[in-house]
């Protein structure tokens, strides 16, 4: 049976109607599943954490490749199906939880202590309604993971994998670049899912850097400055940072820009990540 036939069979057998509010769009294309799993470069000693396994179409390939697969799925109906489907496998664990609530750091710590695991890799066809919070959680929780391979909306993907100050840059571009080396794996048409989402999708691979891309005194201040600058991206950096309360006043802002050799009328999108790092580090010395 191919994935399309299998999905139809499982949906009929368990009387499943895709739950839109849980972002359920099931993958029905064998090639796409193969490309996601290949893109994750899974090795025999790896632990894979799959977020939102759904009916288990990708899980079926993951359990063959990895030492262990931990599936985190919010929908209890899916957990029942996965339980039946993978009953013969002893390298799979199902967790019926909201991925945004689960303590991933503790989960990973326990797994590392208990088993001889080489690397931990996250793989998912993410629920699109919470793409950004999931990615931010994975990046900001300081997890001991090697990579994140996910399918998300193309529009969001292009923003995540952009080089800071490129045309698709947003505040989140800097966060991803700070923590990861990002790479596009492939685009996926909406005909590869049941039901079809309204948007085109993209598979990306984020490889966690051993050391962040730039050195900053305080990451909270760094990301707050970037967020504030991009909140009013059409304004000059100076005005955006005064309006959002980062700089106390225009004089303070002008003084900082001058010391960094940045033009008075520069905009957020013209700053490299190194510029934002220098700005943060100077700013931190002044607020000490
Ligand atoms: N992996 C399956 C596939 O590719 O066919 C399903 C992917 S579907 C896009 C997203 C899955 O994430 C669904 O199974 C959904 O129930 C699950 N999900 C939605 N919100 C979740 C949450 N907060 N935590 C964990 N899983 C969630």
mmCIF file of C-alpha atoms and ligand atoms in Angstrom:
data_model
loop_
_atom_site.group_PDB
_atom_site.id
_atom_site.type_symbol
_atom_site.label_atom_id
_atom_site.label_comp_id
_atom_site.label_asym_id
_atom_site.label_seq_id
_atom_site.Cartn_x
_atom_site.Cartn_y
_atom_site.Cartn_z
ATOM 1 C CA UNK A 1 0.000 0.000 0.000
ATOM 2 C CA UNK A 2 1.262 3.496 -0.729
ATOM 3 C CA UNK A 3 0.785 6.382 1.726
ATOM 4 C CA UNK A 4 -2.334 7.668 -0.014
ATOM 5 C CA UNK A 5 -4.053 4.258 0.178
ATOM 6 C CA UNK A 6 -2.876 3.773 3.758
ATOM 7 C CA UNK A 7 -4.174 7.203 4.836
ATOM 8 C CA UNK A 8 -7.580 6.576 3.258
ATOM 9 C CA UNK A 9 -7.703 3.124 4.850
ATOM 10 C CA UNK A 10 -6.836 4.425 8.347
ATOM 11 C CA UNK A 11 -9.244 7.372 8.106
ATOM 12 C CA UNK A 12 -12.067 5.008 7.124
ATOM 13 C CA UNK A 13 -11.204 2.331 9.686
ATOM 14 C CA UNK A 14 -10.997 4.769 12.614
ATOM 15 C CA UNK A 15 -13.690 7.151 11.261
ATOM 16 C CA UNK A 16 -11.272 10.086 11.223
ATOM 17 C CA UNK A 17 -12.204 13.528 9.967
ATOM 18 C CA UNK A 18 -9.200 15.846 9.844
ATOM 19 C CA UNK A 19 -9.452 18.357 12.681
ATOM 20 C CA UNK A 20 -8.816 21.779 11.130
ATOM 21 C CA UNK A 21 -8.320 23.509 14.456
ATOM 22 C CA UNK A 22 -5.391 21.135 15.163
ATOM 23 C CA UNK A 23 -3.824 21.874 11.780
ATOM 24 C CA UNK A 24 -4.390 18.311 10.573
ATOM 25 C CA UNK A 25 -3.240 18.007 6.971
ATOM 26 C CA UNK A 26 -2.028 14.469 6.434
ATOM 27 C CA UNK A 27 0.820 13.803 4.029
ATOM 28 C CA UNK A 28 -0.113 11.438 1.207
ATOM 29 C CA UNK A 29 2.999 11.643 -0.967
ATOM 30 C CA UNK A 30 5.647 8.916 -0.518
ATOM 31 C CA UNK A 31 8.364 11.013 -2.209
ATOM 32 C CA UNK A 32 7.836 13.967 0.137
ATOM 33 C CA UNK A 33 8.022 11.719 3.199
ATOM 34 C CA UNK A 34 11.207 10.166 1.856
ATOM 35 C CA UNK A 35 12.725 13.614 1.202
ATOM 36 C CA UNK A 36 11.916 14.872 4.718
ATOM 37 C CA UNK A 37 13.430 11.807 6.383
ATOM 38 C CA UNK A 38 16.474 11.847 4.056
ATOM 39 C CA UNK A 39 16.870 15.595 4.716
ATOM 40 C CA UNK A 40 17.003 14.905 8.461
ATOM 41 C CA UNK A 41 20.042 12.652 7.890
ATOM 42 C CA UNK A 42 19.012 10.159 10.549
ATOM 43 C CA UNK A 43 21.578 7.632 11.727
ATOM 44 C CA UNK A 44 21.067 4.322 13.485
ATOM 45 C CA UNK A 45 22.105 5.668 16.930
ATOM 46 C CA UNK A 46 19.888 8.771 16.789
ATOM 47 C CA UNK A 47 16.883 9.659 18.871
ATOM 48 C CA UNK A 48 14.185 11.319 16.785
ATOM 49 C CA UNK A 49 11.498 13.466 18.336
ATOM 50 C CA UNK A 50 8.535 13.723 15.983
ATOM 51 C CA UNK A 51 6.061 16.521 16.666
ATOM 52 C CA UNK A 52 2.491 15.836 15.523
ATOM 53 C CA UNK A 53 2.859 12.356 13.987
ATOM 54 C CA UNK A 54 -0.857 12.211 13.087
ATOM 55 C CA UNK A 55 -1.663 8.857 11.486
ATOM 56 C CA UNK A 56 2.024 7.919 11.490
ATOM 57 C CA UNK A 57 2.903 8.158 7.780
ATOM 58 C CA UNK A 58 6.336 9.625 8.492
ATOM 59 C CA UNK A 59 6.718 7.707 11.751
ATOM 60 C CA UNK A 60 6.672 4.445 9.767
ATOM 61 C CA UNK A 61 9.921 5.426 8.066
ATOM 62 C CA UNK A 62 11.449 7.003 11.182
ATOM 63 C CA UNK A 63 11.125 3.837 13.307
ATOM 64 C CA UNK A 64 13.079 1.941 10.648
ATOM 65 C CA UNK A 65 15.934 4.447 10.590
ATOM 66 C CA UNK A 66 16.408 5.651 14.188
ATOM 67 C CA UNK A 67 17.343 4.007 17.448
ATOM 68 C CA UNK A 68 14.265 5.461 19.084
ATOM 69 C CA UNK A 69 11.362 7.698 18.063
ATOM 70 C CA UNK A 70 9.431 9.775 20.571
ATOM 71 C CA UNK A 71 6.140 11.062 19.166
ATOM 72 C CA UNK A 72 4.449 14.047 20.750
ATOM 73 C CA UNK A 73 0.824 14.242 19.610
ATOM 74 C CA UNK A 74 -1.977 16.334 21.071
ATOM 75 C CA UNK A 75 -4.910 14.403 19.560
ATOM 76 C CA UNK A 76 -5.794 11.344 21.636
ATOM 77 C CA UNK A 77 -7.462 9.644 18.662
ATOM 78 C CA UNK A 78 -4.153 9.719 16.797
ATOM 79 C CA UNK A 79 -2.390 8.199 19.799
ATOM 80 C CA UNK A 80 -4.808 5.236 19.707
ATOM 81 C CA UNK A 81 -4.130 4.703 16.001
ATOM 82 C CA UNK A 82 -0.360 4.973 16.478
ATOM 83 C CA UNK A 83 -0.544 2.527 19.360
ATOM 84 C CA UNK A 84 -2.243 -0.082 17.166
ATOM 85 C CA UNK A 85 -0.093 0.637 14.152
ATOM 86 C CA UNK A 86 3.285 0.343 15.863
ATOM 87 C CA UNK A 87 2.485 -2.325 18.452
ATOM 88 C CA UNK A 88 5.249 -4.578 17.107
ATOM 89 C CA UNK A 89 7.949 -1.929 17.534
ATOM 90 C CA UNK A 90 9.877 -1.514 20.764
ATOM 91 C CA UNK A 91 11.701 1.667 19.723
ATOM 92 C CA UNK A 92 8.740 4.045 19.803
ATOM 93 C CA UNK A 93 7.250 6.073 22.645
ATOM 94 C CA UNK A 94 3.997 8.010 22.334
ATOM 95 C CA UNK A 95 3.341 11.108 24.410
ATOM 96 C CA UNK A 96 -0.162 12.550 24.377
ATOM 97 C CA UNK A 97 0.657 16.204 25.115
ATOM 98 C CA UNK A 98 0.703 19.704 23.733
ATOM 99 C CA UNK A 99 4.239 20.230 22.410
ATOM 100 C CA UNK A 100 4.148 23.822 23.634
ATOM 101 C CA UNK A 101 3.570 22.662 27.220
ATOM 102 C CA UNK A 102 5.964 19.747 27.436
ATOM 103 C CA UNK A 103 9.339 20.134 29.191
ATOM 104 C CA UNK A 104 11.587 19.127 26.285
ATOM 105 C CA UNK A 105 14.784 19.850 28.189
ATOM 106 C CA UNK A 106 13.870 17.367 30.919
ATOM 107 C CA UNK A 107 12.663 14.789 28.366
ATOM 108 C CA UNK A 108 15.958 14.984 26.480
ATOM 109 C CA UNK A 109 18.004 14.830 29.689
ATOM 110 C CA UNK A 110 16.253 11.616 30.749
ATOM 111 C CA UNK A 111 16.734 10.012 27.333
ATOM 112 C CA UNK A 112 20.417 10.929 27.217
ATOM 113 C CA UNK A 113 21.002 9.435 30.658
ATOM 114 C CA UNK A 114 19.062 6.241 29.939
ATOM 115 C CA UNK A 115 20.339 5.322 26.485
ATOM 116 C CA UNK A 116 23.400 5.429 24.339
ATOM 117 C CA UNK A 117 22.234 8.048 21.927
ATOM 118 C CA UNK A 118 24.457 9.752 19.397
ATOM 119 C CA UNK A 119 22.353 12.735 18.378
ATOM 120 C CA UNK A 120 18.865 14.041 18.882
ATOM 121 C CA UNK A 121 16.974 15.243 15.825
ATOM 122 C CA UNK A 122 13.559 16.864 15.604
ATOM 123 C CA UNK A 123 11.440 15.935 12.597
ATOM 124 C CA UNK A 124 7.919 17.128 11.842
ATOM 125 C CA UNK A 125 5.209 18.103 9.465
ATOM 126 C CA UNK A 126 4.199 20.885 11.830
ATOM 127 C CA UNK A 127 0.664 22.048 12.617
ATOM 128 C CA UNK A 128 0.764 25.399 10.773
ATOM 129 C CA UNK A 129 -1.350 27.342 13.276
ATOM 130 C CA UNK A 130 1.524 27.194 15.791
ATOM 131 C CA UNK A 131 4.613 27.018 13.543
ATOM 132 C CA UNK A 132 6.372 30.069 14.978
ATOM 133 C CA UNK A 133 5.813 29.334 18.700
ATOM 134 C CA UNK A 134 7.077 25.766 18.187
ATOM 135 C CA UNK A 135 10.217 26.886 16.320
ATOM 136 C CA UNK A 136 10.904 29.600 18.909
ATOM 137 C CA UNK A 137 10.495 27.090 21.734
ATOM 138 C CA UNK A 138 12.887 24.638 20.065
ATOM 139 C CA UNK A 139 15.492 27.370 19.524
ATOM 140 C CA UNK A 140 15.220 29.260 22.793
ATOM 141 C CA UNK A 141 15.048 26.310 25.202
ATOM 142 C CA UNK A 142 18.746 25.631 24.781
ATOM 143 C CA UNK A 143 18.111 21.981 23.929
ATOM 144 C CA UNK A 144 20.861 19.476 23.261
ATOM 145 C CA UNK A 145 19.676 18.779 19.725
ATOM 146 C CA UNK A 146 21.561 18.416 16.467
ATOM 147 C CA UNK A 147 18.958 19.558 13.961
ATOM 148 C CA UNK A 148 15.344 20.442 13.250
ATOM 149 C CA UNK A 149 13.824 19.257 9.962
ATOM 150 C CA UNK A 150 10.315 20.543 9.457
ATOM 151 C CA UNK A 151 7.666 21.157 6.864
ATOM 152 C CA UNK A 152 5.996 24.540 7.306
ATOM 153 C CA UNK A 153 4.244 27.172 5.174
ATOM 154 C CA UNK A 154 6.536 28.341 2.354
ATOM 155 C CA UNK A 155 6.097 31.998 3.273
ATOM 156 C CA UNK A 156 7.309 31.384 6.834
ATOM 157 C CA UNK A 157 10.063 29.033 5.652
ATOM 158 C CA UNK A 158 11.497 31.666 3.319
ATOM 159 C CA UNK A 159 11.684 34.101 6.216
ATOM 160 C CA UNK A 160 13.388 31.584 8.511
ATOM 161 C CA UNK A 161 16.094 30.537 6.056
ATOM 162 C CA UNK A 162 16.873 34.043 4.750
ATOM 163 C CA UNK A 163 20.255 35.595 5.506
ATOM 164 C CA UNK A 164 19.769 38.617 7.800
ATOM 165 C CA UNK A 165 19.171 41.796 5.778
ATOM 166 C CA UNK A 166 18.150 39.784 2.673
ATOM 167 C CA UNK A 167 14.777 40.530 1.049
ATOM 168 C CA UNK A 168 12.670 38.125 3.157
ATOM 169 C CA UNK A 169 14.165 39.211 6.484
ATOM 170 C CA UNK A 170 11.991 39.622 9.566
ATOM 171 C CA UNK A 171 12.939 39.694 13.249
ATOM 172 C CA UNK A 172 12.733 35.877 13.392
ATOM 173 C CA UNK A 173 15.372 35.588 10.625
ATOM 174 C CA UNK A 174 17.999 36.856 13.087
ATOM 175 C CA UNK A 175 16.909 34.387 15.773
ATOM 176 C CA UNK A 176 17.218 31.434 13.405
ATOM 177 C CA UNK A 177 20.546 32.654 12.039
ATOM 178 C CA UNK A 178 21.900 33.252 15.543
ATOM 179 C CA UNK A 179 21.258 29.622 16.536
ATOM 180 C CA UNK A 180 21.356 27.677 13.249
ATOM 181 C CA UNK A 181 22.618 27.132 9.749
ATOM 182 C CA UNK A 182 19.443 26.925 7.684
ATOM 183 C CA UNK A 183 18.825 25.148 4.432
ATOM 184 C CA UNK A 184 15.865 24.614 2.116
ATOM 185 C CA UNK A 185 15.182 20.991 1.242
ATOM 186 C CA UNK A 186 12.207 21.295 -1.098
ATOM 187 C CA UNK A 187 8.861 22.884 -1.808
ATOM 188 C CA UNK A 188 5.672 20.842 -1.492
ATOM 189 C CA UNK A 189 2.444 21.538 -3.393
ATOM 190 C CA UNK A 190 -0.827 21.491 -1.461
ATOM 191 C CA UNK A 191 -1.955 18.429 -3.489
ATOM 192 C CA UNK A 192 0.409 16.306 -1.345
ATOM 193 C CA UNK A 193 -2.000 16.475 1.636
ATOM 194 C CA UNK A 194 -5.451 15.354 2.745
ATOM 195 C CA UNK A 195 -7.168 17.745 3.229
ATOM 196 C CA UNK A 196 -5.320 20.252 1.007
ATOM 197 C CA UNK A 197 -4.003 23.287 2.907
ATOM 198 C CA UNK A 198 -4.542 26.677 1.287
ATOM 199 C CA UNK A 199 -0.828 27.403 1.067
ATOM 200 C CA UNK A 200 2.285 25.938 -0.538
ATOM 201 C CA UNK A 201 4.640 24.260 1.926
ATOM 202 C CA UNK A 202 8.392 23.959 2.259
ATOM 203 C CA UNK A 203 10.703 21.545 4.034
ATOM 204 C CA UNK A 204 13.674 23.141 5.774
ATOM 205 C CA UNK A 205 16.594 21.857 7.793
ATOM 206 C CA UNK A 206 18.011 23.887 10.696
ATOM 207 C CA UNK A 207 21.370 22.637 11.923
ATOM 208 C CA UNK A 208 22.130 23.973 15.397
ATOM 209 C CA UNK A 209 25.435 25.841 15.549
ATOM 210 C CA UNK A 210 28.017 24.738 18.122
ATOM 211 C CA UNK A 211 28.519 28.435 18.885
ATOM 212 C CA UNK A 212 26.042 31.254 18.143
ATOM 213 C CA UNK A 213 26.702 33.258 14.959
ATOM 214 C CA UNK A 214 27.667 36.381 16.943
ATOM 215 C CA UNK A 215 28.718 37.113 20.521
ATOM 216 C CA UNK A 216 26.301 39.212 22.541
ATOM 217 C CA UNK A 217 26.366 40.314 26.171
ATOM 218 C CA UNK A 218 22.701 39.552 26.697
ATOM 219 C CA UNK A 219 20.521 37.594 24.271
ATOM 220 C CA UNK A 220 17.276 38.972 25.732
ATOM 221 C CA UNK A 221 18.403 42.546 25.040
ATOM 222 C CA UNK A 222 19.703 41.513 21.598
ATOM 223 C CA UNK A 223 16.417 39.969 20.471
ATOM 224 C CA UNK A 224 14.395 42.773 22.059
ATOM 225 C CA UNK A 225 16.342 45.396 20.092
ATOM 226 C CA UNK A 226 15.814 43.434 16.847
ATOM 227 C CA UNK A 227 12.116 42.916 17.568
ATOM 228 C CA UNK A 228 11.633 46.605 18.368
ATOM 229 C CA UNK A 229 13.521 47.679 15.233
ATOM 230 C CA UNK A 230 11.369 45.401 13.036
ATOM 231 C CA UNK A 231 8.111 46.369 14.738
ATOM 232 C CA UNK A 232 8.414 49.694 12.908
ATOM 233 C CA UNK A 233 10.543 48.578 9.986
ATOM 234 C CA UNK A 234 9.421 51.379 7.655
ATOM 235 C CA UNK A 235 10.757 53.978 10.082
ATOM 236 C CA UNK A 236 14.448 54.703 10.620
ATOM 237 C CA UNK A 237 16.149 52.506 13.201
ATOM 238 C CA UNK A 238 16.593 55.580 15.388
ATOM 239 C CA UNK A 239 12.875 56.461 15.390
ATOM 240 C CA UNK A 240 11.809 52.836 15.798
ATOM 241 C CA UNK A 241 14.021 52.358 18.856
ATOM 242 C CA UNK A 242 12.966 55.693 20.396
ATOM 243 C CA UNK A 243 9.245 54.963 19.756
ATOM 244 C CA UNK A 244 9.464 51.503 21.307
ATOM 245 C CA UNK A 245 11.317 52.806 24.359
ATOM 246 C CA UNK A 246 14.657 51.061 23.764
ATOM 247 C CA UNK A 247 16.468 54.415 23.547
ATOM 248 C CA UNK A 248 15.394 56.858 26.232
ATOM 249 C CA UNK A 249 15.462 59.726 23.714
ATOM 250 C CA UNK A 250 16.748 60.780 20.299
ATOM 251 C CA UNK A 251 19.999 62.205 21.703
ATOM 252 C CA UNK A 252 20.930 58.909 23.325
ATOM 253 C CA UNK A 253 20.115 57.045 20.104
ATOM 254 C CA UNK A 254 22.113 59.452 17.938
ATOM 255 C CA UNK A 255 25.101 59.124 20.240
ATOM 256 C CA UNK A 256 25.000 55.305 20.069
ATOM 257 C CA UNK A 257 24.638 55.245 16.272
ATOM 258 C CA UNK A 258 27.548 57.673 15.904
ATOM 259 C CA UNK A 259 29.809 55.545 18.094
ATOM 260 C CA UNK A 260 28.961 52.522 15.918
ATOM 261 C CA UNK A 261 29.554 54.442 12.672
ATOM 262 C CA UNK A 262 25.954 53.841 11.613
ATOM 263 C CA UNK A 263 24.134 56.493 9.576
ATOM 264 C CA UNK A 264 21.402 58.496 11.305
ATOM 265 C CA UNK A 265 18.787 57.427 8.745
ATOM 266 C CA UNK A 266 19.678 53.726 8.594
ATOM 267 C CA UNK A 267 16.736 51.260 8.672
ATOM 268 C CA UNK A 268 16.507 47.914 10.459
ATOM 269 C CA UNK A 269 16.740 45.929 7.230
ATOM 270 C CA UNK A 270 20.103 47.519 6.396
ATOM 271 C CA UNK A 271 21.740 46.213 9.571
ATOM 272 C CA UNK A 272 23.664 42.975 9.519
ATOM 273 C CA UNK A 273 23.464 40.624 12.494
ATOM 274 C CA UNK A 274 26.959 41.824 13.440
ATOM 275 C CA UNK A 275 25.652 45.423 13.528
ATOM 276 C CA UNK A 276 22.828 44.401 15.868
ATOM 277 C CA UNK A 277 25.357 42.561 18.046
ATOM 278 C CA UNK A 278 27.599 45.658 18.263
ATOM 279 C CA UNK A 279 24.568 47.804 19.036
ATOM 280 C CA UNK A 280 23.488 45.397 21.785
ATOM 281 C CA UNK A 281 26.923 45.202 23.352
ATOM 282 C CA UNK A 282 27.354 48.990 23.429
ATOM 283 C CA UNK A 283 23.821 49.404 24.754
ATOM 284 C CA UNK A 284 24.538 46.858 27.533
ATOM 285 C CA UNK A 285 27.641 48.737 28.720
ATOM 286 C CA UNK A 286 25.499 51.887 29.055
ATOM 287 C CA UNK A 287 22.690 50.315 31.071
ATOM 288 C CA UNK A 288 25.006 48.530 33.515
HETATM 289 N N1 LIG B 1 2.738 14.020 10.654
HETATM 290 C C1 LIG B 1 1.430 13.820 10.088
HETATM 291 C C2 LIG B 1 1.527 13.811 8.587
HETATM 292 O O1 LIG B 1 2.531 14.358 8.074
HETATM 293 O O2 LIG B 1 0.634 13.308 7.940
HETATM 294 C C3 LIG B 1 0.438 14.876 10.566
HETATM 295 C C4 LIG B 1 0.856 16.315 10.370
HETATM 296 S S1 LIG B 1 -0.408 17.495 10.705
HETATM 297 C C5 LIG B 1 0.151 18.821 9.670
HETATM 298 C C6 LIG B 1 -0.006 18.137 12.311
HETATM 299 C C7 LIG B 1 -0.196 17.195 13.486
HETATM 300 O O3 LIG B 1 0.134 17.901 14.687
HETATM 301 C C8 LIG B 1 -1.586 16.647 13.689
HETATM 302 O O4 LIG B 1 -1.544 15.263 13.880
HETATM 303 C C9 LIG B 1 -2.108 17.347 14.945
HETATM 304 O O5 LIG B 1 -3.045 16.589 15.686
HETATM 305 C C10 LIG B 1 -0.825 17.582 15.707
HETATM 306 N N2 LIG B 1 -0.867 18.708 16.650
HETATM 307 C C11 LIG B 1 -1.589 19.849 16.551
HETATM 308 N N3 LIG B 1 -1.337 20.657 17.587
HETATM 309 C C12 LIG B 1 -0.434 20.037 18.374
HETATM 310 C C13 LIG B 1 0.211 20.368 19.601
HETATM 311 N N4 LIG B 1 -0.018 21.527 20.219
HETATM 312 N N5 LIG B 1 1.083 19.477 20.130
HETATM 313 C C14 LIG B 1 1.331 18.288 19.504
HETATM 314 N N6 LIG B 1 0.743 17.918 18.342
HETATM 315 C C15 LIG B 1 -0.125 18.777 17.780
#
